[in-house]
PDB file of C-alpha atoms and ligand atoms in Angstrom:
ATOM      1  CA  MET A 251      28.830  15.104 -63.525  1.00 69.00           C
ATOM      2  CA  GLU A 252      28.156  12.825 -66.456  1.00 92.00           C
ATOM      3  CA  TYR A 253      25.613  10.138 -65.694  1.00 96.00           C
ATOM      4  CA  SER A 254      27.933   7.400 -66.883  1.00 96.00           C
ATOM      5  CA  VAL A 255      30.620   8.553 -64.457  1.00 97.00           C
ATOM      6  CA  ALA A 256      28.113   8.753 -61.594  1.00 97.00           C
ATOM      7  CA  ARG A 257      26.897   5.281 -62.492  1.00 98.00           C
ATOM      8  CA  ARG A 258      30.397   3.816 -62.492  1.00 98.00           C
ATOM      9  CA  ARG A 259      31.031   5.338 -59.061  1.00 98.00           C
ATOM     10  CA  MET A 260      27.739   3.969 -57.770  1.00 98.00           C
ATOM     11  CA  VAL A 261      28.769   0.464 -58.815  1.00 98.00           C
ATOM     12  CA  GLU A 262      32.228   0.803 -57.333  1.00 98.00           C
ATOM     13  CA  TYR A 263      31.430   2.431 -53.977  1.00 98.00           C
ATOM     14  CA  GLN A 264      27.869   1.402 -53.171  1.00 98.00           C
ATOM     15  CA  LEU A 265      27.824  -2.091 -54.653  1.00 98.00           C
ATOM     16  CA  VAL A 266      31.318  -3.587 -54.953  1.00 98.00           C
ATOM     17  CA  GLY A 267      32.362  -1.670 -51.842  1.00 98.00           C
ATOM     18  CA  ARG A 268      29.618  -3.329 -49.831  1.00 97.00           C
ATOM     19  CA  GLY A 269      30.133  -6.845 -51.017  1.00 98.00           C
ATOM     20  CA  ILE A 270      27.964  -7.307 -54.103  1.00 98.00           C
ATOM     21  CA  ASN A 271      29.991  -9.681 -56.250  1.00 96.00           C
ATOM     22  CA  ASP A 272      27.669 -11.209 -58.830  1.00 98.00           C
ATOM     23  CA  LYS A 273      29.494 -10.042 -61.979  1.00 98.00           C
ATOM     24  CA  ARG A 274      26.360  -9.983 -64.092  1.00 98.00           C
ATOM     25  CA  VAL A 275      24.454  -7.868 -61.564  1.00 98.00           C
ATOM     26  CA  LEU A 276      27.334  -5.368 -61.380  1.00 98.00           C
ATOM     27  CA  GLU A 277      27.661  -5.241 -65.134  1.00 98.00           C
ATOM     28  CA  VAL A 278      23.952  -4.661 -65.717  1.00 98.00           C
ATOM     29  CA  MET A 279      23.642  -2.022 -63.005  1.00 98.00           C
ATOM     30  CA  GLY A 280      26.630  -0.322 -64.589  1.00 98.00           C
ATOM     31  CA  ARG A 281      24.634  -0.075 -67.774  1.00 97.00           C
ATOM     32  CA  VAL A 282      20.932   0.529 -67.000  1.00 98.00           C
ATOM     33  CA  PRO A 283      20.266   4.314 -67.179  1.00 98.00           C
ATOM     34  CA  ARG A 284      18.751   4.757 -63.697  1.00 98.00           C
ATOM     35  CA  HIS A 285      18.424   8.533 -64.200  1.00 98.00           C
ATOM     36  CA  LEU A 286      15.778   7.996 -66.877  1.00 98.00           C
ATOM     37  CA  PHE A 287      13.534   6.281 -64.309  1.00 98.00           C
ATOM     38  CA  ILE A 288      13.540   9.450 -62.196  1.00 97.00           C
ATOM     39  CA  GLU A 289      11.805  12.814 -62.665  1.00 95.00           C
ATOM     40  CA  GLU A 290      13.950  15.417 -64.350  1.00 96.00           C
ATOM     41  CA  GLU A 291      14.195  17.655 -61.262  1.00 96.00           C
ATOM     42  CA  LEU A 292      15.776  14.838 -59.249  1.00 97.00           C
ATOM     43  CA  ARG A 293      18.012  13.397 -61.934  1.00 96.00           C
ATOM     44  CA  ASP A 294      21.242  14.753 -60.522  1.00 95.00           C
ATOM     45  CA  LYS A 295      20.542  12.558 -57.479  1.00 97.00           C
ATOM     46  CA  ALA A 296      19.765   9.451 -59.524  1.00 98.00           C
ATOM     47  CA  TYR A 297      22.951   7.592 -58.604  1.00 98.00           C
ATOM     48  CA  GLY A 298      22.935   8.617 -54.946  1.00 98.00           C
ATOM     49  CA  ASP A 299      22.946   6.084 -52.130  1.00 98.00           C
ATOM     50  CA  TYR A 300      19.247   6.374 -51.251  1.00 97.00           C
ATOM     51  CA  PRO A 301      15.715   5.758 -52.513  1.00 97.00           C
ATOM     52  CA  LEU A 302      14.016   8.653 -54.358  1.00 97.00           C
ATOM     53  CA  PRO A 303      10.375   9.689 -54.757  1.00 97.00           C
ATOM     54  CA  ILE A 304       8.642   8.648 -58.001  1.00 97.00           C
ATOM     55  CA  GLY A 305       5.195  10.162 -57.310  1.00 96.00           C
ATOM     56  CA  GLU A 306       2.044   8.701 -55.738  1.00 96.00           C
ATOM     57  CA  ASN A 307       3.955   8.549 -52.414  1.00 95.00           C
ATOM     58  CA  GLN A 308       6.113   5.730 -53.753  1.00 96.00           C
ATOM     59  CA  THR A 309       9.869   5.408 -54.195  1.00 96.00           C
ATOM     60  CA  ILE A 310      12.491   3.868 -56.460  1.00 97.00           C
ATOM     61  CA  SER A 311      14.624   1.631 -54.240  1.00 97.00           C
ATOM     62  CA  GLN A 312      18.189   2.493 -53.248  1.00 97.00           C
ATOM     63  CA  PRO A 313      20.678   1.058 -55.781  1.00 98.00           C
ATOM     64  CA  TYR A 314      22.271  -1.169 -53.135  1.00 98.00           C
ATOM     65  CA  MET A 315      18.902  -2.704 -52.215  1.00 98.00           C
ATOM     66  CA  VAL A 316      18.154  -3.435 -55.888  1.00 98.00           C
ATOM     67  CA  ALA A 317      21.556  -5.125 -56.163  1.00 98.00           C
ATOM     68  CA  VAL A 318      21.132  -7.185 -52.984  1.00 98.00           C
ATOM     69  CA  MET A 319      17.666  -8.388 -53.956  1.00 98.00           C
ATOM     70  CA  THR A 320      18.741  -9.235 -57.482  1.00 98.00           C
ATOM     71  CA  GLU A 321      21.898 -11.029 -56.362  1.00 98.00           C
ATOM     72  CA  LEU A 322      19.909 -13.143 -53.893  1.00 98.00           C
ATOM     73  CA  LEU A 323      17.952 -14.681 -56.770  1.00 98.00           C
ATOM     74  CA  GLU A 324      21.227 -16.171 -58.154  1.00 98.00           C
ATOM     75  CA  LEU A 325      20.105 -15.729 -61.738  1.00 98.00           C
ATOM     76  CA  LYS A 326      21.779 -17.604 -64.578  1.00 98.00           C
ATOM     77  CA  GLY A 327      19.896 -16.277 -67.592  1.00 98.00           C
ATOM     78  CA  ASP A 328      17.093 -18.667 -68.453  1.00 98.00           C
ATOM     79  CA  GLU A 329      14.688 -17.800 -65.654  1.00 98.00           C
ATOM     80  CA  SER A 330      11.183 -16.479 -65.509  1.00 98.00           C
ATOM     81  CA  VAL A 331      10.852 -13.936 -62.700  1.00 98.00           C
ATOM     82  CA  LEU A 332       7.897 -12.136 -61.130  1.00 99.00           C
ATOM     83  CA  GLU A 333       8.287  -8.684 -59.613  1.00 98.00           C
ATOM     84  CA  ILE A 334       5.632  -7.203 -57.341  1.00 98.00           C
ATOM     85  CA  GLY A 335       5.741  -3.395 -57.305  1.00 98.00           C
ATOM     86  CA  THR A 336       6.889  -2.123 -60.717  1.00 98.00           C
ATOM     87  CA  GLY A 337       7.135   1.463 -59.435  1.00 98.00           C
ATOM     88  CA  SER A 338       9.478   3.308 -61.810  1.00 98.00           C
ATOM     89  CA  GLY A 339      10.335   0.137 -63.730  1.00 98.00           C
ATOM     90  CA  TYR A 340      14.028   0.300 -62.781  1.00 98.00           C
ATOM     91  CA  GLN A 341      14.224  -3.059 -61.009  1.00 98.00           C
ATOM     92  CA  ALA A 342      12.358  -4.665 -63.913  1.00 98.00           C
ATOM     93  CA  ALA A 343      14.905  -3.223 -66.355  1.00 98.00           C
ATOM     94  CA  VAL A 344      17.777  -4.653 -64.309  1.00 98.00           C
ATOM     95  CA  LEU A 345      16.078  -8.067 -64.177  1.00 98.00           C
ATOM     96  CA  SER A 346      15.289  -7.902 -67.876  1.00 98.00           C
ATOM     97  CA  GLU A 347      18.950  -8.062 -68.799  1.00 98.00           C
ATOM     98  CA  LEU A 348      19.576 -11.017 -66.475  1.00 98.00           C
ATOM     99  CA  VAL A 349      16.753 -13.442 -67.245  1.00 98.00           C
ATOM    100  CA  GLU A 350      14.574 -14.697 -70.047  1.00 98.00           C
ATOM    101  CA  LYS A 351      11.260 -13.212 -68.966  1.00 98.00           C
ATOM    102  CA  VAL A 352      10.135 -10.642 -66.422  1.00 98.00           C
ATOM    103  CA  TYR A 353       6.546 -10.315 -65.252  1.00 98.00           C
ATOM    104  CA  THR A 354       5.909  -7.213 -63.182  1.00 98.00           C
ATOM    105  CA  ILE A 355       2.775  -6.088 -61.358  1.00 98.00           C
ATOM    106  CA  GLU A 356       1.925  -2.610 -60.073  1.00 98.00           C
ATOM    107  CA  ARG A 357      -1.274  -1.655 -58.248  1.00 98.00           C
ATOM    108  CA  ILE A 358      -1.144   2.079 -59.088  1.00 98.00           C
ATOM    109  CA  GLU A 359      -2.181   2.493 -62.701  1.00 98.00           C
ATOM    110  CA  SER A 360      -0.441   5.825 -63.382  1.00 98.00           C
ATOM    111  CA  LEU A 361       2.924   4.394 -62.286  1.00 98.00           C
ATOM    112  CA  ALA A 362       2.383   1.199 -64.238  1.00 98.00           C
ATOM    113  CA  ILE A 363       1.612   3.068 -67.462  1.00 98.00           C
ATOM    114  CA  LYS A 364       4.598   5.363 -67.088  1.00 98.00           C
ATOM    115  CA  ALA A 365       6.923   2.425 -66.419  1.00 98.00           C
ATOM    116  CA  ARG A 366       5.496   0.395 -69.274  1.00 98.00           C
ATOM    117  CA  ASP A 367       5.973   3.243 -71.766  1.00 98.00           C
ATOM    118  CA  LEU A 368       9.512   3.968 -70.595  1.00 98.00           C
ATOM    119  CA  LEU A 369      10.563   0.302 -70.695  1.00 98.00           C
ATOM    120  CA  LYS A 370       9.177   0.029 -74.205  1.00 98.00           C
ATOM    121  CA  TYR A 371      10.920   3.235 -75.287  1.00 98.00           C
ATOM    122  CA  LEU A 372      14.225   1.929 -73.897  1.00 98.00           C
ATOM    123  CA  GLY A 373      13.805  -1.271 -75.884  1.00 98.00           C
ATOM    124  CA  TYR A 374      13.248  -3.850 -73.131  1.00 97.00           C
ATOM    125  CA  ARG A 375      11.244  -6.533 -74.877  1.00 96.00           C
ATOM    126  CA  ASN A 376      11.037  -9.361 -72.377  1.00 98.00           C
ATOM    127  CA  ILE A 377       9.075  -7.507 -69.697  1.00 98.00           C
ATOM    128  CA  VAL A 378       5.329  -7.925 -69.313  1.00 98.00           C
ATOM    129  CA  THR A 379       3.568  -5.360 -67.123  1.00 98.00           C
ATOM    130  CA  ARG A 380       0.197  -5.591 -65.445  1.00 98.00           C
ATOM    131  CA  VAL A 381      -1.977  -3.439 -63.193  1.00 98.00           C
ATOM    132  CA  SER A 382      -3.366  -5.520 -60.351  1.00 98.00           C
ATOM    133  CA  ASP A 383      -2.890  -6.632 -56.770  1.00 98.00           C
ATOM    134  CA  GLY A 384       0.464  -8.392 -56.815  1.00 98.00           C
ATOM    135  CA  THR A 385      -0.148 -10.156 -53.516  1.00 98.00           C
ATOM    136  CA  CYS A 386      -2.312 -12.550 -55.541  1.00 98.00           C
ATOM    137  CA  GLY A 387       0.628 -13.227 -57.853  1.00 98.00           C
ATOM    138  CA  TRP A 388       0.150 -14.043 -61.542  1.00 98.00           C
ATOM    139  CA  LYS A 389      -1.186 -17.563 -61.659  1.00 98.00           C
ATOM    140  CA  GLU A 390      -1.428 -17.949 -65.448  1.00 98.00           C
ATOM    141  CA  MET A 391       2.297 -17.241 -65.843  1.00 98.00           C
ATOM    142  CA  SER A 392       3.418 -19.330 -62.869  1.00 98.00           C
ATOM    143  CA  PRO A 393       5.432 -21.193 -61.676  1.00 98.00           C
ATOM    144  CA  PHE A 394       8.340 -18.741 -61.419  1.00 98.00           C
ATOM    145  CA  ASP A 395      12.027 -19.344 -60.781  1.00 98.00           C
ATOM    146  CA  GLY A 396      12.140 -16.217 -58.684  1.00 98.00           C
ATOM    147  CA  ILE A 397       9.884 -13.588 -57.125  1.00 98.00           C
ATOM    148  CA  ILE A 398      11.006 -10.137 -55.974  1.00 98.00           C
ATOM    149  CA  VAL A 399       8.632  -8.183 -53.784  1.00 98.00           C
ATOM    150  CA  ALA A 400       9.594  -4.495 -53.785  1.00 98.00           C
ATOM    151  CA  ALA A 401       7.276  -3.440 -50.945  1.00 97.00           C
ATOM    152  CA  GLY A 402       7.127  -4.336 -47.238  1.00 97.00           C
ATOM    153  CA  ALA A 403       4.712  -7.128 -46.281  1.00 98.00           C
ATOM    154  CA  PRO A 404       3.262  -8.287 -42.954  1.00 97.00           C
ATOM    155  CA  GLY A 405       4.296 -11.836 -43.921  1.00 97.00           C
ATOM    156  CA  ILE A 406       5.116 -13.954 -46.953  1.00 98.00           C
ATOM    157  CA  PRO A 407       1.882 -14.312 -48.929  1.00 98.00           C
ATOM    158  CA  GLN A 408       1.094 -18.021 -49.340  1.00 97.00           C
ATOM    159  CA  THR A 409      -0.258 -17.247 -52.816  1.00 97.00           C
ATOM    160  CA  LEU A 410       3.257 -16.272 -53.907  1.00 98.00           C
ATOM    161  CA  VAL A 411       4.888 -19.329 -52.329  1.00 98.00           C
ATOM    162  CA  GLU A 412       2.490 -21.499 -54.322  1.00 97.00           C
ATOM    163  CA  GLN A 413       3.541 -19.796 -57.566  1.00 98.00           C
ATOM    164  CA  LEU A 414       7.246 -20.610 -57.090  1.00 98.00           C
ATOM    165  CA  LYS A 415       8.939 -23.646 -58.616  1.00 98.00           C
ATOM    166  CA  ILE A 416      10.426 -26.119 -56.146  1.00 98.00           C
ATOM    167  CA  GLY A 417      13.894 -24.679 -55.509  1.00 98.00           C
ATOM    168  CA  GLY A 418      12.697 -21.251 -56.668  1.00 98.00           C
ATOM    169  CA  ARG A 419      13.504 -18.185 -54.590  1.00 98.00           C
ATOM    170  CA  ILE A 420      11.538 -15.296 -53.189  1.00 98.00           C
ATOM    171  CA  VAL A 421      13.065 -12.094 -51.850  1.00 98.00           C
ATOM    172  CA  ILE A 422      10.700 -10.023 -49.730  1.00 98.00           C
ATOM    173  CA  PRO A 423      10.855  -7.392 -46.974  1.00 98.00           C
ATOM    174  CA  VAL A 424       8.728  -8.541 -44.044  1.00 98.00           C
ATOM    175  CA  GLY A 425       7.936  -6.602 -40.876  1.00 97.00           C
ATOM    176  CA  GLY A 426       6.171  -3.511 -39.577  1.00 93.00           C
ATOM    177  CA  ASP A 427       5.110  -0.204 -41.121  1.00 86.00           C
ATOM    178  CA  PHE A 428       8.411   1.600 -40.857  1.00 87.00           C
ATOM    179  CA  SER A 429      11.097  -1.065 -40.996  1.00 94.00           C
ATOM    180  CA  GLN A 430      11.353  -4.620 -42.162  1.00 98.00           C
ATOM    181  CA  THR A 431      13.759  -7.533 -42.511  1.00 98.00           C
ATOM    182  CA  LEU A 432      14.686  -8.606 -45.991  1.00 98.00           C
ATOM    183  CA  LEU A 433      13.999 -12.338 -46.231  1.00 98.00           C
ATOM    184  CA  LYS A 434      15.212 -14.841 -48.763  1.00 98.00           C
ATOM    185  CA  GLY A 435      12.967 -17.859 -49.079  1.00 98.00           C
ATOM    186  CA  ILE A 436      13.550 -21.076 -51.007  1.00 98.00           C
ATOM    187  CA  ARG A 437      10.531 -23.108 -52.013  1.00 98.00           C
ATOM    188  CA  THR A 438      10.720 -26.711 -50.847  1.00 97.00           C
ATOM    189  CA  GLU A 439       8.416 -29.681 -51.339  1.00 96.00           C
ATOM    190  CA  LYS A 440       6.833 -28.953 -47.981  1.00 93.00           C
ATOM    191  CA  GLY A 441       6.690 -25.159 -48.004  1.00 94.00           C
ATOM    192  CA  ILE A 442       9.393 -22.576 -47.687  1.00 97.00           C
ATOM    193  CA  LYS A 443      12.750 -22.266 -45.967  1.00 98.00           C
ATOM    194  CA  THR A 444      13.642 -18.673 -45.080  1.00 98.00           C
ATOM    195  CA  GLU A 445      16.750 -16.798 -44.094  1.00 98.00           C
ATOM    196  CA  ASP A 446      17.077 -13.241 -42.704  1.00 98.00           C
ATOM    197  CA  ILE A 447      19.335 -11.101 -44.838  1.00 98.00           C
ATOM    198  CA  THR A 448      19.323  -7.506 -43.582  1.00 97.00           C
ATOM    199  CA  GLY A 449      17.230  -4.708 -42.129  1.00 97.00           C
ATOM    200  CA  CYS A 450      15.508  -2.478 -44.678  1.00 96.00           C
ATOM    201  CA  VAL A 451      12.816   0.159 -45.204  1.00 95.00           C
ATOM    202  CA  PHE A 452      10.240  -0.209 -47.964  1.00 96.00           C
ATOM    203  CA  VAL A 453       6.860   1.325 -48.746  1.00 95.00           C
ATOM    204  CA  LYS A 454       3.914  -0.879 -47.838  1.00 96.00           C
ATOM    205  CA  LEU A 455       2.698  -3.840 -49.828  1.00 97.00           C
ATOM    206  CA  ILE A 456      -1.021  -3.107 -50.004  1.00 97.00           C
ATOM    207  CA  GLY A 457      -3.427  -5.825 -51.041  1.00 98.00           C
ATOM    208  CA  GLU A 458      -5.488  -8.860 -50.217  1.00 97.00           C
ATOM    209  CA  TYR A 459      -2.521 -10.776 -48.758  1.00 97.00           C
ATOM    210  CA  GLY A 460      -0.581  -7.684 -47.690  1.00 97.00           C
ATOM    211  CA  TRP A 461      -1.542  -4.631 -45.654  1.00 97.00           C
ATOM    212  CA  ARG A 462      -5.073  -3.300 -45.873  1.00 93.00           C
ATOM    213  CA  GLU A 463      -5.548   0.072 -47.511  1.00 84.00           C
ATOM    214  CA  ARG A 464      -6.359   2.773 -44.979  1.00 72.00           C
TER     215      ARG A 464
HETATM  216  N1  SAH B 103      10.736  -1.820 -57.990  1.00 93.08           N
HETATM  217  C1  SAH B 103      10.410  -0.412 -57.946  1.00 93.08           C
HETATM  218  C2  SAH B 103      10.235   0.059 -56.533  1.00 93.08           C
HETATM  219  C3  SAH B 103       8.835   0.370 -56.329  1.00 93.08           C
HETATM  220  S1  SAH B 103       8.321   0.832 -54.723  1.00 93.08           S
HETATM  221  C4  SAH B 103      11.399   0.420 -58.706  1.00 93.08           C
HETATM  222  O1  SAH B 103      12.411  -0.137 -59.169  1.00 93.08           O
HETATM  223  O2  SAH B 103      11.164   1.599 -58.908  1.00 93.08           O
HETATM  224  C5  SAH B 103       7.049  -0.346 -54.452  1.00 93.08           C
HETATM  225  C6  SAH B 103       5.895  -0.322 -55.405  1.00 93.08           C
HETATM  226  O3  SAH B 103       5.036  -1.370 -54.978  1.00 93.08           O
HETATM  227  C7  SAH B 103       5.052   0.939 -55.380  1.00 93.08           C
HETATM  228  O4  SAH B 103       4.994   1.471 -56.669  1.00 93.08           O
HETATM  229  C8  SAH B 103       3.674   0.448 -54.917  1.00 93.08           C
HETATM  230  O5  SAH B 103       2.588   1.103 -55.548  1.00 93.08           O
HETATM  231  C9  SAH B 103       3.712  -1.006 -55.309  1.00 93.08           C
HETATM  232  N2  SAH B 103       2.781  -1.891 -54.607  1.00 93.08           N
HETATM  233  C10 SAH B 103       2.411  -1.887 -53.304  1.00 93.08           C
HETATM  234  N3  SAH B 103       1.540  -2.885 -53.058  1.00 93.08           N
HETATM  235  C11 SAH B 103       1.363  -3.552 -54.225  1.00 93.08           C
HETATM  236  C12 SAH B 103       0.584  -4.683 -54.631  1.00 93.08           C
HETATM  237  N4  SAH B 103      -0.209  -5.355 -53.777  1.00 93.08           N
HETATM  238  N5  SAH B 103       0.648  -5.077 -55.931  1.00 93.08           N
HETATM  239  C13 SAH B 103       1.429  -4.429 -56.825  1.00 93.08           C
HETATM  240  N6  SAH B 103       2.185  -3.351 -56.506  1.00 93.08           N
HETATM  241  C14 SAH B 103       2.158  -2.925 -55.230  1.00 93.08           C
END
């Protein structure tokens, strides 16, 4: 099947069919070439309804989860957003077309380099990548309008809350090793107001304010 056909079906069945209705999110996910963020051997599965391995024991998130997380940020176009867990770079590419500036942090250097090169090759110019522990955030570039954490955390790192604008949003899976709850948090004057969104399964957020490396 042609990738563009598979991509259209993904948007229709997996996203629209399950209640994603932010027009801009649907439009962008109907355009970003997800298959290019996946190893050649797995490309025919690129638009399937599941996460896929990207090496280093990490995964590219399921399309639906990328859509949910992105929609929850309620982006208008002029935002500055931080992503923790660049992985393949796919989520960063989706964000790139929806906001002014994307900052993305990955702790595994080989993944970060691959993503950076691909994003550059594909012409995304408003994404800045970095290799470091994302649980510490990116203070110099803060405050952010939104933060997406693409790995499961034991709790919401206070460091990240502090790097959000008042009224800014964070979307983060919080819970145990094998399953988490996706939380949406809104930064208030006093701290953060959170809401449970859905159950989910992410790889671990490993770092100073995440899980400890084994
Ligand atoms: N957004 C990615 C999904 C990546 S999976 C995509 O679209 O492909 C989660 C990623 O988070 C993994 O690559 C993992 O290495 C990374 N990660 C885990 N802990 C991290 C941390 N403390 N800082 C930065 N990246 C981290």
